[in-house]
Amino acid sequence: MTEVKEQVALITIFGGTGDLANRKLYPSLYHLFTKGFLKENFAVIGTARRPWTNDFFREKVVESLKGIEKEGFDPEEFASHFYYQSHDVTNRESYVELKDLSDELDKKYELQGNRLFYLAMAPNFFGTIASRLKSEGFVDNAGFSRLIIEKPFGRDLASAQELNESLRQAFDENEIYRIDHYLGKEMIQNISVIRFANSIIESLWNNRYIDNVQVTLSETLGVEDRGRYYEESGALRDMVQNHILQIVSLLAMEPPIKLTTQEIRHEKVRALRSLRVIEGDDVYKYFVRGQYGPGTVDGKELLGYRQAENVDSDSNTETFVAAKLMIDNFRWSGVPFYIRTGKRLAKKTTQIAIQFKNVPMNLFGPDQSLGGNVLVIHIQPDEGITLHMNVKEPGQGMLTMPVNLNYAHSSPDGMNTPEAYEKLIQDCLNGDATYFSHWDEVSLSWNFIDKVAAVWSNSKEHFPNYTSGTMGPKEADKLVSQDGFEWFE
């Protein structure tokens, strides 16, 4: 995973006028420009239906950089590398014009035929675009051809397979980069270092010493203006199938032979294969789903999910999922991995809590309750690591008290922490697919999720079952407490 300093490439963004491009992609490319990863030999083409000009497009790019300008790096100079073409993804003539512009820019900026295509638009166009890129000769260059696609990658295993087959007609598997922005987060990538660079951690990373593992991805916002998408998706498909199962695979995988893309992916796939598939009536034993109702937070009245725009007034879509996952292999046998994610919860946080087994006997008397040892990996909004331990309370006697050993990544080291998209775009330009999802991972995740979704689709839940501003339905607490544990707050 060696970093290459400067990259030479033509980056074509389908959906170049969209929210993702403006909020994430253009600022990320600008950061790469200011750090020297992109210099003179790069160009960006933005495509969309709108009839914009190059000048107007460049103005929009500069606007997207407000507040992040860096001294010595003129946003206008950066934007001068951007070109716009009005484009109809279903029209062959649009691709002919795009190919002419691409070839022209390749010569102008000496790009060596390197092409990166970013599909920042609705997935129902992915297959059409890939097919046209192949038929019109976009991938027949001396340099590399790489394709970045956003989620959702299908809605179930069958649709994901169909989409994958359409992409594979134009690109090889090693040219397809399925982006999951959670894998670009600093503390997610830190999981491998925490485990494999510390013998004290890796030697305890098994069922002899760990009681349970908890992964929490909670949001305070509701569905907002994504009602139409969320009605088709729900929390299970939107968060569990990709983000959470990717995190679980990194936590559960065996140490790779080497820290290479192929070896890390191999171990992640093995971990997902060891994931116990839950189906039939067992879904109700291992999974809890919820939907938020109206509530009051900080004196503000909040609507329920069913009152959101483009949401069915009798919707059966889940906005919360909690589950008990089991990894059936030698390392993790008997250790539950509890996961939960939801909208309109009490706080916004993404964290991993590894709870270690208690000492076999409390030597300090029945009146002293020993806190458990917990290693917490804080992913957002704070970044860092906390180890919860017990020490002697100052003064006479042998009274114990809990203490926290903290490493706050966000201060001071995190001041210049790259945005997740910046990291991942740079990785793609470098040809490093370690933190992108391989098809084997995607197919195994969908196979697991489909079994749960099938049961839920055939049953009606009594929604809403949790109030906005709480941490979800009470059944989620019972899921953990019936095993003698509680959610780590």
Short mmCIF file of C-alpha atoms in Angstrom, two decimals:
data_model
loop_
_atom_site.label_atom_id
_atom_site.label_comp_id
_atom_site.label_asym_id
_atom_site.label_seq_id
_atom_site.Cartn_x
_atom_site.Cartn_y
_atom_site.Cartn_z
CA MET A 1 0.00 0.00 0.00
CA THR A 2 2.74 2.40 -1.05
CA GLU A 3 1.60 5.96 -1.66
CA VAL A 4 2.46 7.56 -4.99
CA LYS A 5 3.04 11.31 -4.74
CA GLU A 6 1.72 12.81 -7.98
CA GLN A 7 -1.09 11.29 -10.03
CA VAL A 8 -1.71 11.82 -13.74
CA ALA A 9 -5.29 11.14 -14.84
CA LEU A 10 -8.47 12.35 -16.47
CA ILE A 11 -11.31 12.16 -13.94
CA THR A 12 -14.81 12.05 -15.44
CA ILE A 13 -17.66 12.59 -12.97
CA PHE A 14 -21.11 11.48 -14.11
CA GLY A 15 -23.50 13.54 -12.00
CA GLY A 16 -21.12 16.49 -11.88
CA THR A 17 -23.83 18.99 -10.88
CA GLY A 18 -25.10 16.92 -7.96
CA ASP A 19 -24.90 17.34 -4.19
CA LEU A 20 -22.27 14.64 -3.70
CA ALA A 21 -19.94 16.22 -6.24
CA ASN A 22 -20.27 19.67 -4.70
CA ARG A 23 -20.06 18.68 -1.04
CA LYS A 24 -17.49 15.90 -1.20
CA LEU A 25 -15.79 15.27 -4.54
CA TYR A 26 -14.64 18.75 -5.55
CA PRO A 27 -13.33 19.67 -2.06
CA SER A 28 -11.55 16.30 -1.89
CA LEU A 29 -9.88 16.84 -5.26
CA TYR A 30 -8.86 20.34 -4.14
CA HIS A 31 -7.20 18.92 -1.01
CA LEU A 32 -5.29 16.44 -3.20
CA PHE A 33 -4.27 19.40 -5.37
CA THR A 34 -2.97 21.42 -2.40
CA LYS A 35 -1.01 18.41 -1.12
CA GLY A 36 0.69 17.78 -4.45
CA PHE A 37 -1.07 14.54 -5.35
CA LEU A 38 -2.61 16.40 -8.30
CA LYS A 39 -0.49 19.04 -10.02
CA GLU A 40 -0.44 20.18 -13.64
CA ASN A 41 -1.17 16.88 -15.35
CA PHE A 42 -4.78 16.26 -14.42
CA ALA A 43 -8.20 17.25 -15.75
CA VAL A 44 -11.78 16.79 -14.60
CA ILE A 45 -14.87 16.49 -16.78
CA GLY A 46 -18.24 17.03 -15.15
CA THR A 47 -21.28 15.67 -16.95
CA ALA A 48 -25.01 16.04 -16.31
CA ARG A 49 -28.16 16.99 -18.20
CA ARG A 50 -27.99 20.71 -17.34
CA PRO A 51 -26.83 22.97 -20.21
CA TRP A 52 -23.92 24.58 -18.33
CA THR A 53 -20.85 26.18 -19.84
CA ASN A 54 -17.25 25.56 -18.77
CA ASP A 55 -17.11 29.00 -17.10
CA PHE A 56 -20.32 28.49 -15.15
CA PHE A 57 -19.19 25.01 -14.08
CA ARG A 58 -15.87 26.39 -12.86
CA GLU A 59 -17.70 29.05 -10.85
CA LYS A 60 -19.69 26.28 -9.14
CA VAL A 61 -16.48 24.37 -8.39
CA VAL A 62 -14.92 27.47 -6.80
CA GLU A 63 -18.10 28.03 -4.76
CA SER A 64 -17.84 24.48 -3.40
CA LEU A 65 -14.40 25.35 -1.97
CA LYS A 66 -15.59 28.31 0.16
CA GLY A 67 -14.04 28.13 3.60
CA ILE A 68 -11.36 25.58 2.73
CA GLU A 69 -9.11 27.70 0.53
CA LYS A 70 -5.43 27.29 1.34
CA GLU A 71 -2.83 30.00 1.08
CA GLY A 72 -0.69 29.64 -2.00
CA PHE A 73 -3.26 27.53 -3.86
CA ASP A 74 -5.64 29.53 -6.02
CA PRO A 75 -9.08 27.87 -6.32
CA GLU A 76 -9.43 29.47 -9.76
CA GLU A 77 -6.23 27.85 -10.94
CA PHE A 78 -7.50 24.52 -9.62
CA ALA A 79 -10.89 25.03 -11.32
CA SER A 80 -9.18 25.83 -14.65
CA HIS A 81 -8.58 22.06 -14.97
CA PHE A 82 -12.38 21.45 -14.97
CA TYR A 83 -14.53 21.08 -18.09
CA TYR A 84 -18.24 20.53 -18.51
CA GLN A 85 -20.32 18.65 -21.03
CA SER A 86 -24.07 18.41 -21.08
CA HIS A 87 -24.69 14.70 -21.32
CA ASP A 88 -27.54 12.25 -21.78
CA VAL A 89 -26.36 8.88 -20.45
CA THR A 90 -28.75 7.03 -22.76
CA ASN A 91 -27.72 8.85 -25.95
CA ARG A 92 -24.82 7.46 -28.00
CA GLU A 93 -24.03 10.86 -29.52
CA SER A 94 -23.34 12.24 -26.05
CA TYR A 95 -20.64 9.62 -25.58
CA VAL A 96 -19.09 10.41 -28.94
CA GLU A 97 -18.76 14.07 -27.91
CA LEU A 98 -17.46 13.04 -24.47
CA LYS A 99 -14.87 10.77 -26.07
CA ASP A 100 -13.66 13.61 -28.31
CA LEU A 101 -13.32 15.93 -25.30
CA SER A 102 -11.53 13.22 -23.30
CA ASP A 103 -9.00 12.60 -26.08
CA GLU A 104 -8.44 16.35 -26.47
CA LEU A 105 -7.76 16.80 -22.73
CA ASP A 106 -5.55 13.71 -22.67
CA LYS A 107 -3.24 15.37 -25.18
CA LYS A 108 -3.45 18.85 -23.65
CA TYR A 109 -2.52 17.72 -20.13
CA GLU A 110 -0.35 14.72 -21.13
CA LEU A 111 -2.50 12.27 -19.14
CA GLN A 112 -0.97 9.10 -20.61
CA GLY A 113 -4.40 7.58 -21.26
CA ASN A 114 -5.20 7.23 -17.53
CA ARG A 115 -8.97 7.37 -16.98
CA LEU A 116 -10.96 7.43 -13.74
CA PHE A 117 -14.76 7.35 -14.09
CA TYR A 118 -16.84 8.31 -11.04
CA LEU A 119 -20.57 7.44 -11.19
CA ALA A 120 -22.09 9.91 -8.71
CA MET A 121 -25.67 9.35 -9.81
CA ALA A 122 -28.61 6.94 -9.62
CA PRO A 123 -27.47 3.30 -9.77
CA ASN A 124 -30.07 2.36 -12.39
CA PHE A 125 -27.78 4.09 -14.94
CA PHE A 126 -24.58 2.27 -13.90
CA GLY A 127 -24.96 -0.58 -16.37
CA THR A 128 -25.86 1.73 -19.26
CA ILE A 129 -22.87 4.00 -18.64
CA ALA A 130 -20.41 1.10 -18.28
CA SER A 131 -21.69 -0.46 -21.50
CA ARG A 132 -21.27 2.82 -23.43
CA LEU A 133 -17.80 3.42 -22.00
CA LYS A 134 -16.84 0.03 -23.41
CA SER A 135 -18.57 0.30 -26.80
CA GLU A 136 -17.32 3.83 -27.52
CA GLY A 137 -13.71 2.97 -26.74
CA PHE A 138 -13.20 4.91 -23.49
CA VAL A 139 -11.38 1.97 -21.87
CA ASP A 140 -9.13 1.20 -24.86
CA ASN A 141 -6.25 3.36 -23.69
CA ALA A 142 -2.58 2.86 -22.96
CA GLY A 143 -3.11 3.87 -19.32
CA PHE A 144 -5.42 2.58 -16.58
CA SER A 145 -9.21 2.59 -16.62
CA ARG A 146 -10.92 2.58 -13.20
CA LEU A 147 -14.56 2.90 -12.21
CA ILE A 148 -15.81 4.24 -8.85
CA ILE A 149 -19.44 3.56 -8.02
CA GLU A 150 -21.51 4.71 -5.07
CA LYS A 151 -23.94 2.64 -3.06
CA PRO A 152 -26.51 1.23 -3.18
CA PHE A 153 -24.95 -1.67 -5.07
CA GLY A 154 -28.22 -3.43 -5.77
CA ARG A 155 -31.24 -3.85 -3.54
CA ASP A 156 -30.74 -7.56 -2.93
CA LEU A 157 -28.40 -10.32 -4.07
CA ALA A 158 -30.20 -10.88 -7.39
CA SER A 159 -30.12 -7.20 -8.42
CA ALA A 160 -26.52 -6.86 -7.22
CA GLN A 161 -25.51 -9.84 -9.37
CA GLU A 162 -27.29 -8.35 -12.39
CA LEU A 163 -25.57 -5.00 -11.85
CA ASN A 164 -22.18 -6.65 -11.34
CA GLU A 165 -22.52 -8.64 -14.56
CA SER A 166 -23.32 -5.48 -16.52
CA LEU A 167 -20.26 -3.71 -15.08
CA ARG A 168 -18.00 -6.70 -15.70
CA GLN A 169 -18.76 -6.53 -19.43
CA ALA A 170 -16.73 -3.32 -19.55
CA PHE A 171 -14.40 -3.48 -16.53
CA ASP A 172 -12.46 -6.22 -14.79
CA GLU A 173 -13.06 -6.79 -11.07
CA ASN A 174 -9.74 -5.15 -10.21
CA GLU A 175 -10.86 -2.01 -12.11
CA ILE A 176 -14.16 -1.63 -10.18
CA TYR A 177 -13.98 0.40 -6.97
CA ARG A 178 -17.19 0.11 -4.91
CA ILE A 179 -16.87 3.03 -2.54
CA ASP A 180 -17.98 2.85 1.08
CA HIS A 181 -17.01 6.16 2.66
CA TYR A 182 -16.94 4.59 6.14
CA LEU A 183 -13.88 2.61 5.03
CA GLY A 184 -12.10 5.91 4.38
CA LYS A 185 -12.57 7.15 7.94
CA GLU A 186 -9.36 7.48 9.89
CA MET A 187 -10.31 5.33 12.88
CA ILE A 188 -11.80 2.57 10.70
CA GLN A 189 -8.45 2.27 8.93
CA ASN A 190 -6.84 2.38 12.38
CA ILE A 191 -8.49 -0.92 13.35
CA SER A 192 -5.78 -2.90 11.56
CA VAL A 193 -3.01 -0.93 13.25
CA ILE A 194 -4.57 -1.20 16.71
CA ARG A 195 -4.85 -4.97 16.27
CA PHE A 196 -1.75 -5.98 14.37
CA ALA A 197 0.80 -3.47 15.71
CA ASN A 198 0.09 -4.16 19.38
CA SER A 199 0.81 -7.61 20.80
CA ILE A 200 -1.06 -6.76 24.01
CA ILE A 201 -4.23 -6.23 21.95
CA GLU A 202 -3.97 -9.00 19.36
CA SER A 203 -3.11 -11.63 22.00
CA LEU A 204 -6.43 -10.82 23.74
CA TRP A 205 -8.47 -10.52 20.52
CA ASN A 206 -10.41 -13.79 20.88
CA ASN A 207 -13.18 -15.56 22.77
CA ARG A 208 -10.93 -16.41 25.74
CA TYR A 209 -10.76 -12.76 26.80
CA ILE A 210 -13.57 -10.87 25.02
CA ASP A 211 -17.14 -10.99 26.32
CA ASN A 212 -18.85 -9.14 23.49
CA VAL A 213 -18.28 -6.57 20.76
CA GLN A 214 -20.63 -3.66 20.11
CA VAL A 215 -20.88 -1.51 17.00
CA THR A 216 -23.09 1.60 17.18
CA LEU A 217 -23.91 3.97 14.31
CA SER A 218 -26.52 6.40 15.60
CA GLU A 219 -27.90 9.56 14.02
CA THR A 220 -29.94 12.41 15.51
CA LEU A 221 -31.33 13.46 12.14
CA GLY A 222 -34.45 11.94 10.67
CA VAL A 223 -34.97 10.82 7.11
CA GLU A 224 -35.19 14.50 6.04
CA ASP A 225 -35.68 14.76 2.23
CA ARG A 226 -34.67 11.15 1.50
CA GLY A 227 -38.10 9.68 2.12
CA ARG A 228 -38.50 8.17 -1.35
CA TYR A 229 -35.09 6.48 -1.20
CA TYR A 230 -35.56 5.33 2.38
CA GLU A 231 -38.91 3.72 1.65
CA GLU A 232 -37.10 1.46 -0.81
CA SER A 233 -34.09 0.92 1.42
CA GLY A 234 -34.66 1.09 5.16
CA ALA A 235 -31.91 0.94 7.78
CA LEU A 236 -31.13 -2.73 7.07
CA ARG A 237 -30.11 -2.11 3.46
CA ASP A 238 -28.90 1.46 3.93
CA MET A 239 -26.53 0.86 6.86
CA VAL A 240 -26.18 -2.79 7.89
CA GLN A 241 -25.50 -4.41 4.50
CA ASN A 242 -22.53 -2.17 3.78
CA HIS A 243 -21.12 0.02 6.58
CA ILE A 244 -21.75 -2.24 9.57
CA LEU A 245 -20.87 -5.57 7.98
CA GLN A 246 -17.68 -4.01 6.60
CA ILE A 247 -16.72 -2.89 10.12
CA VAL A 248 -17.56 -6.32 11.55
CA SER A 249 -15.40 -8.03 8.93
CA LEU A 250 -12.41 -5.83 9.85
CA LEU A 251 -12.91 -6.60 13.55
CA ALA A 252 -13.41 -10.34 13.07
CA MET A 253 -10.89 -11.17 10.34
CA GLU A 254 -7.74 -13.19 10.98
CA PRO A 255 -4.33 -11.50 10.65
CA PRO A 256 -3.45 -11.36 6.94
CA ILE A 257 -0.16 -12.79 5.67
CA LYS A 258 0.73 -9.31 4.39
CA LEU A 259 -0.98 -5.93 4.46
CA THR A 260 -1.85 -6.08 0.78
CA THR A 261 -5.22 -5.55 -0.86
CA GLN A 262 -5.56 -9.22 -1.87
CA GLU A 263 -4.61 -10.66 1.53
CA ILE A 264 -6.80 -8.27 3.55
CA ARG A 265 -9.77 -8.93 1.28
CA HIS A 266 -9.19 -12.67 1.58
CA GLU A 267 -9.43 -12.50 5.39
CA LYS A 268 -12.47 -10.20 5.31
CA VAL A 269 -14.27 -12.63 3.01
CA ARG A 270 -13.39 -15.53 5.33
CA ALA A 271 -14.88 -13.60 8.26
CA LEU A 272 -18.10 -12.90 6.34
CA ARG A 273 -18.32 -16.57 5.37
CA SER A 274 -18.14 -17.42 9.08
CA LEU A 275 -21.06 -15.11 9.86
CA ARG A 276 -24.01 -17.21 11.02
CA VAL A 277 -26.88 -16.80 8.57
CA ILE A 278 -30.12 -15.99 10.40
CA GLU A 279 -33.39 -16.94 8.74
CA GLY A 280 -36.97 -17.91 9.45
CA ASP A 281 -38.27 -17.45 12.99
CA ASP A 282 -34.71 -16.99 14.28
CA VAL A 283 -34.77 -13.48 12.80
CA TYR A 284 -37.02 -12.40 15.68
CA LYS A 285 -34.55 -13.81 18.21
CA TYR A 286 -31.48 -12.13 16.74
CA PHE A 287 -32.86 -8.93 15.17
CA VAL A 288 -34.90 -5.96 16.37
CA ARG A 289 -36.33 -3.31 14.07
CA GLY A 290 -37.89 0.03 14.86
CA GLN A 291 -39.40 3.16 13.37
CA TYR A 292 -39.30 6.56 15.03
CA GLY A 293 -42.44 8.42 15.95
CA PRO A 294 -43.00 12.07 16.90
CA GLY A 295 -41.09 13.49 19.85
CA THR A 296 -39.74 16.59 21.52
CA VAL A 297 -36.00 17.29 21.61
CA ASP A 298 -34.62 20.47 23.21
CA GLY A 299 -38.09 21.97 23.18
CA LYS A 300 -38.52 21.35 19.44
CA GLU A 301 -41.40 19.23 18.17
CA LEU A 302 -40.20 16.56 15.73
CA LEU A 303 -42.36 14.67 13.26
CA GLY A 304 -42.43 10.90 13.04
CA TYR A 305 -41.09 8.99 10.05
CA ARG A 306 -44.57 8.44 8.65
CA GLN A 307 -45.13 12.21 8.53
CA ALA A 308 -42.02 12.78 6.38
CA GLU A 309 -42.33 13.76 2.72
CA ASN A 310 -42.69 10.86 0.24
CA VAL A 311 -43.27 8.35 3.05
CA ASP A 312 -46.30 6.05 3.20
CA SER A 313 -48.59 7.03 6.09
CA ASP A 314 -48.76 3.33 7.01
CA SER A 315 -45.09 2.58 6.24
CA ASN A 316 -43.55 -0.67 7.45
CA THR A 317 -40.00 0.56 6.74
CA GLU A 318 -37.49 0.32 9.58
CA THR A 319 -35.42 3.35 10.63
CA PHE A 320 -33.64 1.37 13.37
CA VAL A 321 -31.96 -2.02 13.45
CA ALA A 322 -30.29 -3.83 16.32
CA ALA A 323 -28.93 -7.36 16.01
CA LYS A 324 -26.88 -10.06 17.65
CA LEU A 325 -24.40 -11.44 15.13
CA MET A 326 -22.44 -14.64 15.69
CA ILE A 327 -19.13 -15.50 14.02
CA ASP A 328 -18.91 -19.29 13.88
CA ASN A 329 -15.17 -19.90 13.82
CA PHE A 330 -12.47 -20.93 16.28
CA ARG A 331 -11.52 -17.38 17.31
CA TRP A 332 -14.99 -15.97 17.91
CA SER A 333 -17.19 -18.94 18.85
CA GLY A 334 -19.63 -17.84 21.55
CA VAL A 335 -18.83 -14.10 21.36
CA PRO A 336 -21.84 -11.97 20.33
CA PHE A 337 -21.28 -9.00 18.04
CA TYR A 338 -24.09 -6.57 18.88
CA ILE A 339 -24.87 -3.94 16.27
CA ARG A 340 -27.33 -1.07 16.22
CA THR A 341 -28.04 1.81 13.90
CA GLY A 342 -30.90 4.23 13.62
CA LYS A 343 -32.24 7.68 12.89
CA ARG A 344 -33.68 10.26 15.29
CA LEU A 345 -31.74 8.76 18.20
CA ALA A 346 -30.55 10.58 21.33
CA LYS A 347 -27.05 11.30 20.07
CA LYS A 348 -24.93 11.16 16.95
CA THR A 349 -22.07 8.73 17.36
CA THR A 350 -20.17 5.98 15.61
CA GLN A 351 -18.16 3.80 17.94
CA ILE A 352 -16.90 0.28 18.52
CA ALA A 353 -16.78 -1.09 22.08
CA ILE A 354 -14.80 -4.26 22.81
CA GLN A 355 -15.81 -5.51 26.27
CA PHE A 356 -13.33 -7.86 27.95
CA LYS A 357 -14.28 -10.59 30.39
CA ASN A 358 -14.32 -9.71 34.09
CA VAL A 359 -11.61 -10.93 36.46
CA PRO A 360 -12.45 -14.44 37.75
CA MET A 361 -12.84 -13.25 41.34
CA ASN A 362 -13.33 -9.85 42.97
CA LEU A 363 -10.67 -9.61 45.69
CA PHE A 364 -11.79 -6.18 46.85
CA GLY A 365 -14.99 -7.17 48.62
CA PRO A 366 -18.67 -7.41 47.71
CA ASP A 367 -19.24 -3.71 48.38
CA GLN A 368 -16.86 -2.69 45.60
CA SER A 369 -18.18 -3.15 42.10
CA LEU A 370 -15.41 -3.39 39.55
CA GLY A 371 -16.01 -1.68 36.22
CA GLY A 372 -15.33 -3.83 33.19
CA ASN A 373 -12.34 -3.32 30.92
CA VAL A 374 -13.56 -1.85 27.63
CA LEU A 375 -11.59 -0.73 24.60
CA VAL A 376 -13.59 1.91 22.74
CA ILE A 377 -12.71 3.04 19.21
CA HIS A 378 -14.36 6.42 18.57
CA ILE A 379 -15.01 6.95 14.86
CA GLN A 380 -17.23 10.06 14.77
CA PRO A 381 -17.87 12.81 15.71
CA ASP A 382 -14.82 12.37 17.96
CA GLU A 383 -11.88 10.31 16.76
CA GLY A 384 -9.73 8.37 19.17
CA ILE A 385 -9.33 5.43 21.51
CA THR A 386 -10.34 4.98 25.14
CA LEU A 387 -9.33 2.10 27.44
CA HIS A 388 -11.48 1.76 30.57
CA MET A 389 -9.57 0.33 33.55
CA ASN A 390 -9.72 0.05 37.35
CA VAL A 391 -7.10 1.63 39.63
CA LYS A 392 -6.67 2.33 43.34
CA GLU A 393 -8.48 5.37 44.66
CA PRO A 394 -6.01 7.86 46.24
CA GLY A 395 -5.86 7.77 50.03
CA GLN A 396 -6.11 5.16 52.75
CA GLY A 397 -7.41 1.65 52.11
CA MET A 398 -7.84 -0.33 48.91
CA LEU A 399 -10.81 1.32 47.30
CA THR A 400 -11.00 1.03 43.53
CA MET A 401 -12.14 3.52 40.94
CA PRO A 402 -12.52 3.47 37.16
CA VAL A 403 -10.22 5.55 34.95
CA ASN A 404 -10.02 6.17 31.22
CA LEU A 405 -6.83 6.12 29.18
CA ASN A 406 -7.55 8.36 26.21
CA TYR A 407 -5.99 9.05 22.85
CA ALA A 408 -7.83 11.89 21.10
CA HIS A 409 -6.99 11.61 17.43
CA SER A 410 -8.88 14.78 16.58
CA SER A 411 -6.54 16.92 18.68
CA PRO A 412 -3.92 17.77 17.72
CA ASP A 413 -3.15 15.10 15.09
CA GLY A 414 -6.59 15.17 13.54
CA MET A 415 -6.51 18.81 12.47
CA ASN A 416 -5.32 17.74 9.01
CA THR A 417 -6.98 14.33 8.90
CA PRO A 418 -8.04 13.73 5.26
CA GLU A 419 -11.73 13.52 4.55
CA ALA A 420 -12.84 9.95 3.82
CA TYR A 421 -13.55 10.69 0.15
CA GLU A 422 -10.16 12.35 -0.25
CA LYS A 423 -8.41 9.23 1.05
CA LEU A 424 -10.43 6.88 -1.14
CA ILE A 425 -10.08 8.89 -4.35
CA GLN A 426 -6.33 9.02 -3.76
CA ASP A 427 -6.28 5.25 -3.16
CA CYS A 428 -8.14 4.67 -6.43
CA LEU A 429 -5.70 6.89 -8.33
CA ASN A 430 -2.88 4.86 -6.75
CA GLY A 431 -4.57 1.59 -7.73
CA ASP A 432 -4.99 0.58 -4.06
CA ALA A 433 -8.38 -1.13 -3.56
CA THR A 434 -7.81 -2.21 0.07
CA TYR A 435 -10.58 -0.01 1.47
CA PHE A 436 -13.10 -0.63 -1.29
CA SER A 437 -15.64 -3.46 -1.31
CA HIS A 438 -14.82 -6.54 -3.41
CA TRP A 439 -17.66 -8.38 -5.15
CA ASP A 440 -17.21 -11.40 -2.87
CA GLU A 441 -17.82 -9.17 0.17
CA VAL A 442 -20.87 -7.57 -1.44
CA SER A 443 -22.44 -10.90 -2.42
CA LEU A 444 -21.90 -12.45 1.03
CA SER A 445 -23.38 -9.37 2.71
CA TRP A 446 -26.47 -9.45 0.51
CA ASN A 447 -26.92 -13.17 1.05
CA PHE A 448 -26.98 -12.52 4.81
CA ILE A 449 -29.27 -9.48 4.61
CA ASP A 450 -31.76 -11.03 2.15
CA LYS A 451 -32.75 -13.71 4.67
CA VAL A 452 -33.68 -11.08 7.25
CA ALA A 453 -35.41 -8.78 4.76
CA ALA A 454 -37.53 -11.68 3.48
CA VAL A 455 -38.95 -12.34 6.94
CA TRP A 456 -39.62 -8.66 7.65
CA SER A 457 -41.30 -8.08 4.29
CA ASN A 458 -43.86 -10.75 5.13
CA SER A 459 -44.78 -9.38 8.57
CA LYS A 460 -46.31 -6.13 9.74
CA GLU A 461 -44.68 -4.36 12.69
CA HIS A 462 -46.47 -2.15 15.22
CA PHE A 463 -44.79 1.09 14.16
CA PRO A 464 -43.79 3.60 15.43
CA ASN A 465 -42.17 1.83 18.38
CA TYR A 466 -39.67 4.40 19.63
CA THR A 467 -39.87 8.12 20.30
CA SER A 468 -37.63 10.61 18.55
CA GLY A 469 -34.71 11.54 20.80
CA THR A 470 -34.39 8.13 22.48
CA MET A 471 -31.93 5.31 21.73
CA GLY A 472 -34.45 3.09 19.97
CA PRO A 473 -37.10 0.54 20.96
CA LYS A 474 -36.92 -1.18 24.34
CA GLU A 475 -36.58 -4.55 22.59
CA ALA A 476 -33.07 -3.52 21.57
CA ASP A 477 -32.10 -3.28 25.24
CA LYS A 478 -33.65 -6.69 25.93
CA LEU A 479 -31.66 -8.19 23.06
CA VAL A 480 -28.48 -7.42 24.99
CA SER A 481 -29.73 -7.77 28.59
CA GLN A 482 -31.00 -11.32 28.05
CA ASP A 483 -27.36 -12.33 27.61
CA GLY A 484 -26.34 -10.49 30.78
CA PHE A 485 -24.93 -7.41 29.02
CA GLU A 486 -26.00 -3.83 28.35
CA TRP A 487 -25.30 -1.34 25.62
CA PHE A 488 -22.11 0.60 26.25
CA GLU A 489 -22.84 4.33 26.46
#
